[in-house]
Amino acid sequence: QNGETTNDDITFQRRHIGPVTEEQIEEGTSHRPPCRFEEIEVKKDNKSITVILDVAHNPQALEHLVSKLESSYPSKMKRFVVGFSSDKDLAVCGQLVLSSVPGPLNLHIVEASHPRAANLESIIDAEPRLRESNFDQADRSITAQVEYALELAAEKDEVLVVCGSVFLMAEAREALGYNEPRDSDCISEVAGSNLKHGQENFGTSDNEKAAMKAASKASSILSK
């Protein structure tokens, strides 16, 4: 869905960018953004594991993901590492993920380190069957569950799916061997969250900090 390009989009691009060939359109639309049914191969114990990264974060997106998984890997068992934002319908999200696996033991529930992330207790309380899933209240790190899920997926020849809130993706990708960018101290201070895993990498020079503070002050004056 996110990869679809309409005729209006193409017309706009040709008008504002210049001539675009059919080959260029095909090449450009063939690439998916990161974490939009992103398929990667990860090595574990000399075995290659197919991992799907997808930011399906609400019932509609999860329903689409479950359908695509079944059509893409109809004969493969799935294993999920999943976490959600607190403002989503956690019960329905849990039910949809459960519908794609043999049982709760194929699920790993995680809690992202972000103020808007749902905690383990909220996710499990919303769908009681998740009490039988894999989670660790002592070590809530996404990394721990991704590594454990990789071990089981390698052992059982399963497809591993990491999905849910965008807030868990940076740490999940790091656990899979990607070198993810981090927010600078300046951005963390502005965000007020002091998050370990950011979604974008910003500069930290004194000039950039001064520019951000000036922009923030100007915005405050204009809003009065």
mmCIF file of C-alpha atoms in Angstrom:
data_model
loop_
_atom_site.group_PDB
_atom_site.id
_atom_site.type_symbol
_atom_site.label_atom_id
_atom_site.label_comp_id
_atom_site.label_asym_id
_atom_site.label_seq_id
_atom_site.Cartn_x
_atom_site.Cartn_y
_atom_site.Cartn_z
ATOM 1 C CA GLN A 1 0.000 0.000 0.000
ATOM 2 C CA ASN A 2 2.744 2.450 0.919
ATOM 3 C CA GLY A 3 4.608 1.508 -2.254
ATOM 4 C CA GLU A 4 1.768 2.280 -4.642
ATOM 5 C CA THR A 5 2.281 5.162 -7.063
ATOM 6 C CA THR A 6 -0.732 6.747 -8.761
ATOM 7 C CA ASN A 7 -0.919 8.437 -12.159
ATOM 8 C CA ASP A 8 -1.381 11.755 -10.353
ATOM 9 C CA ASP A 9 1.891 11.145 -8.464
ATOM 10 C CA ILE A 10 3.752 10.447 -11.700
ATOM 11 C CA THR A 11 2.234 13.504 -13.423
ATOM 12 C CA PHE A 12 3.296 15.697 -10.489
ATOM 13 C CA GLN A 13 6.837 14.291 -10.593
ATOM 14 C CA ARG A 14 7.177 14.858 -14.339
ATOM 15 C CA ARG A 15 5.888 18.438 -14.038
ATOM 16 C CA HIS A 16 8.174 19.440 -11.165
ATOM 17 C CA ILE A 17 11.225 17.229 -11.690
ATOM 18 C CA GLY A 18 11.363 16.802 -15.447
ATOM 19 C CA PRO A 19 11.057 13.885 -17.850
ATOM 20 C CA VAL A 20 10.813 10.502 -16.110
ATOM 21 C CA THR A 21 11.118 7.301 -18.149
ATOM 22 C CA GLU A 22 9.020 4.188 -17.573
ATOM 23 C CA GLU A 23 12.225 2.342 -16.621
ATOM 24 C CA GLN A 24 12.998 4.938 -13.954
ATOM 25 C CA ILE A 25 9.459 4.688 -12.585
ATOM 26 C CA GLU A 26 9.694 0.897 -12.417
ATOM 27 C CA GLU A 27 13.092 1.095 -10.720
ATOM 28 C CA GLY A 28 11.944 3.696 -8.195
ATOM 29 C CA THR A 29 8.704 1.957 -7.234
ATOM 30 C CA SER A 30 10.374 -1.446 -6.910
ATOM 31 C CA HIS A 31 12.127 -0.408 -3.676
ATOM 32 C CA ARG A 32 10.258 -0.501 -0.376
ATOM 33 C CA PRO A 33 11.006 1.945 2.435
ATOM 34 C CA PRO A 34 12.754 0.416 5.470
ATOM 35 C CA CYS A 35 10.472 -1.650 7.721
ATOM 36 C CA ARG A 36 7.639 -1.832 5.156
ATOM 37 C CA PHE A 37 7.586 -5.616 4.648
ATOM 38 C CA GLU A 38 11.366 -5.392 4.494
ATOM 39 C CA GLU A 39 12.757 -8.879 3.856
ATOM 40 C CA ILE A 40 16.290 -9.640 5.013
ATOM 41 C CA GLU A 41 18.387 -12.756 5.562
ATOM 42 C CA VAL A 42 20.145 -13.182 8.912
ATOM 43 C CA LYS A 43 22.733 -15.852 9.711
ATOM 44 C CA LYS A 44 22.361 -17.733 12.983
ATOM 45 C CA ASP A 45 24.205 -20.939 13.905
ATOM 46 C CA ASN A 46 25.225 -21.391 10.247
ATOM 47 C CA LYS A 47 21.587 -21.178 9.189
ATOM 48 C CA SER A 48 19.932 -18.462 7.104
ATOM 49 C CA ILE A 49 16.758 -17.022 8.637
ATOM 50 C CA THR A 50 14.261 -14.924 6.714
ATOM 51 C CA VAL A 51 13.313 -11.891 8.792
ATOM 52 C CA ILE A 52 10.452 -9.534 7.933
ATOM 53 C CA LEU A 53 10.491 -6.021 9.383
ATOM 54 C CA ASP A 54 7.187 -4.192 9.215
ATOM 55 C CA VAL A 55 5.812 -1.219 11.145
ATOM 56 C CA ALA A 56 2.246 -2.554 11.051
ATOM 57 C CA HIS A 57 1.023 -0.804 14.197
ATOM 58 C CA ASN A 58 -2.778 -0.906 14.183
ATOM 59 C CA PRO A 59 -5.478 -3.499 13.403
ATOM 60 C CA GLN A 60 -5.868 -2.516 9.737
ATOM 61 C CA ALA A 61 -2.126 -2.631 9.063
ATOM 62 C CA LEU A 62 -1.720 -5.896 10.968
ATOM 63 C CA GLU A 63 -4.552 -7.494 9.037
ATOM 64 C CA HIS A 64 -2.797 -6.539 5.801
ATOM 65 C CA LEU A 65 0.527 -7.873 7.137
ATOM 66 C CA VAL A 66 -0.971 -11.218 8.201
ATOM 67 C CA SER A 67 -2.567 -11.610 4.765
ATOM 68 C CA LYS A 68 0.680 -10.791 2.969
ATOM 69 C CA LEU A 69 2.651 -13.193 5.153
ATOM 70 C CA GLU A 70 0.274 -16.033 4.285
ATOM 71 C CA SER A 71 0.472 -15.308 0.562
ATOM 72 C CA SER A 72 4.249 -14.847 0.583
ATOM 73 C CA TYR A 73 5.155 -17.753 2.886
ATOM 74 C CA PRO A 74 2.170 -20.133 2.826
ATOM 75 C CA SER A 75 4.118 -23.226 3.882
ATOM 76 C CA LYS A 76 6.352 -21.646 6.529
ATOM 77 C CA MET A 77 5.637 -21.301 10.226
ATOM 78 C CA LYS A 78 5.963 -17.767 11.583
ATOM 79 C CA ARG A 79 7.452 -16.373 14.772
ATOM 80 C CA PHE A 80 6.730 -12.793 15.870
ATOM 81 C CA VAL A 81 8.542 -10.207 17.938
ATOM 82 C CA VAL A 82 5.891 -7.579 18.543
ATOM 83 C CA GLY A 83 5.195 -4.447 20.562
ATOM 84 C CA PHE A 84 2.640 -1.660 20.270
ATOM 85 C CA SER A 85 1.960 1.960 21.096
ATOM 86 C CA SER A 86 -0.310 2.514 24.076
ATOM 87 C CA ASP A 87 -2.981 4.341 22.049
ATOM 88 C CA LYS A 88 -3.757 1.357 19.800
ATOM 89 C CA ASP A 89 -6.471 -1.301 20.232
ATOM 90 C CA LEU A 90 -4.180 -3.751 22.002
ATOM 91 C CA ALA A 91 -6.776 -6.533 22.246
ATOM 92 C CA VAL A 92 -7.496 -6.618 18.507
ATOM 93 C CA CYS A 93 -3.792 -6.267 17.653
ATOM 94 C CA GLY A 94 -2.985 -9.228 19.887
ATOM 95 C CA GLN A 95 -5.766 -11.321 18.349
ATOM 96 C CA LEU A 96 -4.566 -10.612 14.813
ATOM 97 C CA VAL A 97 -1.003 -11.639 15.574
ATOM 98 C CA LEU A 98 -2.224 -14.791 17.334
ATOM 99 C CA SER A 99 -4.227 -15.697 14.224
ATOM 100 C CA SER A 100 -0.987 -16.045 12.254
ATOM 101 C CA VAL A 101 0.797 -18.520 14.557
ATOM 102 C CA PRO A 102 0.057 -21.998 16.024
ATOM 103 C CA GLY A 103 -0.070 -20.581 19.540
ATOM 104 C CA PRO A 104 1.253 -17.949 21.978
ATOM 105 C CA LEU A 105 4.655 -19.648 22.268
ATOM 106 C CA ASN A 106 5.428 -18.353 18.771
ATOM 107 C CA LEU A 107 5.098 -14.779 20.006
ATOM 108 C CA HIS A 108 7.671 -12.603 21.776
ATOM 109 C CA ILE A 109 6.132 -9.543 23.436
ATOM 110 C CA VAL A 110 8.363 -6.492 23.869
ATOM 111 C CA GLU A 111 8.164 -3.001 25.304
ATOM 112 C CA ALA A 112 9.893 -0.149 23.478
ATOM 113 C CA SER A 113 11.740 2.462 25.542
ATOM 114 C CA HIS A 114 9.472 5.322 24.524
ATOM 115 C CA PRO A 115 6.825 7.200 26.554
ATOM 116 C CA ARG A 116 4.103 6.286 24.034
ATOM 117 C CA ALA A 117 4.931 2.576 24.000
ATOM 118 C CA ALA A 118 2.533 0.138 25.655
ATOM 119 C CA ASN A 119 4.127 -1.731 28.532
ATOM 120 C CA LEU A 120 4.130 -5.518 28.771
ATOM 121 C CA GLU A 121 1.377 -5.595 31.359
ATOM 122 C CA SER A 122 -1.020 -3.553 29.217
ATOM 123 C CA ILE A 123 -0.464 -5.727 26.142
ATOM 124 C CA ILE A 124 -0.912 -8.963 28.074
ATOM 125 C CA ASP A 125 -3.957 -7.753 30.020
ATOM 126 C CA ALA A 126 -5.647 -6.730 26.762
ATOM 127 C CA GLU A 127 -5.355 -10.284 25.335
ATOM 128 C CA PRO A 128 -5.013 -12.850 28.175
ATOM 129 C CA ARG A 129 -3.768 -15.613 25.854
ATOM 130 C CA LEU A 130 -0.532 -13.647 25.581
ATOM 131 C CA ARG A 131 0.309 -14.694 29.161
ATOM 132 C CA GLU A 132 1.625 -17.895 27.554
ATOM 133 C CA SER A 133 3.868 -15.999 25.119
ATOM 134 C CA ASN A 134 7.571 -15.180 25.510
ATOM 135 C CA PHE A 135 8.382 -12.049 27.535
ATOM 136 C CA ASP A 136 10.639 -11.081 30.397
ATOM 137 C CA GLN A 137 9.513 -8.534 32.950
ATOM 138 C CA ALA A 138 13.023 -8.410 34.436
ATOM 139 C CA ASP A 139 14.724 -7.752 31.078
ATOM 140 C CA ARG A 140 12.305 -5.849 28.854
ATOM 141 C CA SER A 141 14.882 -5.106 26.185
ATOM 142 C CA ILE A 142 13.883 -5.690 22.584
ATOM 143 C CA THR A 143 17.360 -7.045 21.909
ATOM 144 C CA ALA A 144 16.906 -9.963 24.314
ATOM 145 C CA GLN A 145 13.691 -11.158 22.674
ATOM 146 C CA VAL A 146 14.997 -10.673 19.124
ATOM 147 C CA GLU A 147 18.056 -12.796 19.920
ATOM 148 C CA TYR A 148 15.930 -15.495 21.579
ATOM 149 C CA ALA A 149 13.457 -15.470 18.684
ATOM 150 C CA LEU A 150 16.327 -15.822 16.194
ATOM 151 C CA GLU A 151 17.572 -18.912 18.026
ATOM 152 C CA LEU A 152 14.145 -20.556 17.942
ATOM 153 C CA ALA A 153 13.480 -19.539 14.323
ATOM 154 C CA ALA A 154 16.808 -21.097 13.275
ATOM 155 C CA GLU A 155 16.067 -24.267 15.223
ATOM 156 C CA LYS A 156 12.515 -24.648 13.880
ATOM 157 C CA ASP A 157 13.058 -23.269 10.340
ATOM 158 C CA GLU A 158 10.576 -20.422 10.804
ATOM 159 C CA VAL A 159 10.129 -16.979 9.294
ATOM 160 C CA LEU A 160 10.767 -14.315 11.928
ATOM 161 C CA VAL A 161 8.515 -11.249 11.814
ATOM 162 C CA VAL A 162 9.351 -8.100 13.783
ATOM 163 C CA CYS A 163 6.372 -5.762 13.753
ATOM 164 C CA GLY A 164 4.276 -3.241 15.641
ATOM 165 C CA SER A 165 5.304 0.181 16.862
ATOM 166 C CA VAL A 166 7.922 2.133 14.931
ATOM 167 C CA PHE A 167 9.493 2.831 18.333
ATOM 168 C CA LEU A 168 10.909 -0.706 18.581
ATOM 169 C CA MET A 169 12.428 -0.900 15.092
ATOM 170 C CA ALA A 170 15.761 0.845 15.711
ATOM 171 C CA GLU A 171 16.733 -1.484 18.566
ATOM 172 C CA ALA A 172 15.410 -4.509 16.667
ATOM 173 C CA ARG A 173 17.523 -3.625 13.629
ATOM 174 C CA GLU A 174 20.595 -3.205 15.833
ATOM 175 C CA ALA A 175 19.969 -6.659 17.320
ATOM 176 C CA LEU A 176 19.871 -8.019 13.763
ATOM 177 C CA GLY A 177 23.265 -6.513 12.965
ATOM 178 C CA TYR A 178 22.388 -3.106 11.509
ATOM 179 C CA ASN A 179 24.274 0.008 12.627
ATOM 180 C CA GLU A 180 21.418 2.348 13.426
ATOM 181 C CA PRO A 181 21.739 6.161 13.728
ATOM 182 C CA ARG A 182 21.064 7.705 17.134
ATOM 183 C CA ASP A 183 19.508 10.991 18.154
ATOM 184 C CA SER A 184 22.050 13.538 19.330
ATOM 185 C CA ASP A 185 22.015 14.842 22.917
ATOM 186 C CA CYS A 186 20.490 18.066 21.577
ATOM 187 C CA ILE A 187 17.526 16.288 19.978
ATOM 188 C CA SER A 188 16.988 14.100 23.043
ATOM 189 C CA GLU A 189 16.884 17.232 25.210
ATOM 190 C CA VAL A 190 14.335 18.910 22.934
ATOM 191 C CA ALA A 191 12.220 15.743 22.804
ATOM 192 C CA GLY A 192 12.313 15.531 26.577
ATOM 193 C CA SER A 193 12.548 11.753 26.504
ATOM 194 C CA ASN A 194 16.284 11.083 26.530
ATOM 195 C CA LEU A 195 15.640 7.996 24.403
ATOM 196 C CA LYS A 196 18.361 5.463 23.775
ATOM 197 C CA HIS A 197 17.179 4.553 20.287
ATOM 198 C CA GLY A 198 16.213 7.356 17.924
ATOM 199 C CA GLN A 199 14.720 7.279 14.464
ATOM 200 C CA GLU A 200 16.926 9.968 12.913
ATOM 201 C CA ASN A 201 20.491 11.148 13.263
ATOM 202 C CA PHE A 202 21.046 14.870 13.739
ATOM 203 C CA GLY A 203 24.252 16.878 14.100
ATOM 204 C CA THR A 204 25.600 17.966 17.449
ATOM 205 C CA SER A 205 27.816 20.944 16.600
ATOM 206 C CA ASP A 206 27.551 24.146 18.643
ATOM 207 C CA ASN A 207 26.289 26.002 15.551
ATOM 208 C CA GLU A 208 23.501 23.470 15.037
ATOM 209 C CA LYS A 209 22.506 23.649 18.713
ATOM 210 C CA ALA A 210 22.447 27.458 18.570
ATOM 211 C CA ALA A 211 20.344 27.389 15.405
ATOM 212 C CA MET A 212 17.837 25.030 16.992
ATOM 213 C CA LYS A 213 17.551 27.179 20.122
ATOM 214 C CA ALA A 214 17.072 30.309 17.987
ATOM 215 C CA ALA A 215 14.361 28.577 15.947
ATOM 216 C CA SER A 216 12.637 27.417 19.116
ATOM 217 C CA LYS A 217 12.738 30.959 20.568
ATOM 218 C CA ALA A 218 11.389 32.483 17.333
ATOM 219 C CA SER A 219 8.548 29.947 17.274
ATOM 220 C CA SER A 220 7.687 30.830 20.868
ATOM 221 C CA ILE A 221 7.584 34.585 20.069
ATOM 222 C CA LEU A 222 5.400 34.090 16.990
ATOM 223 C CA SER A 223 2.910 31.961 18.896
ATOM 224 C CA LYS A 224 2.246 34.722 21.442
#
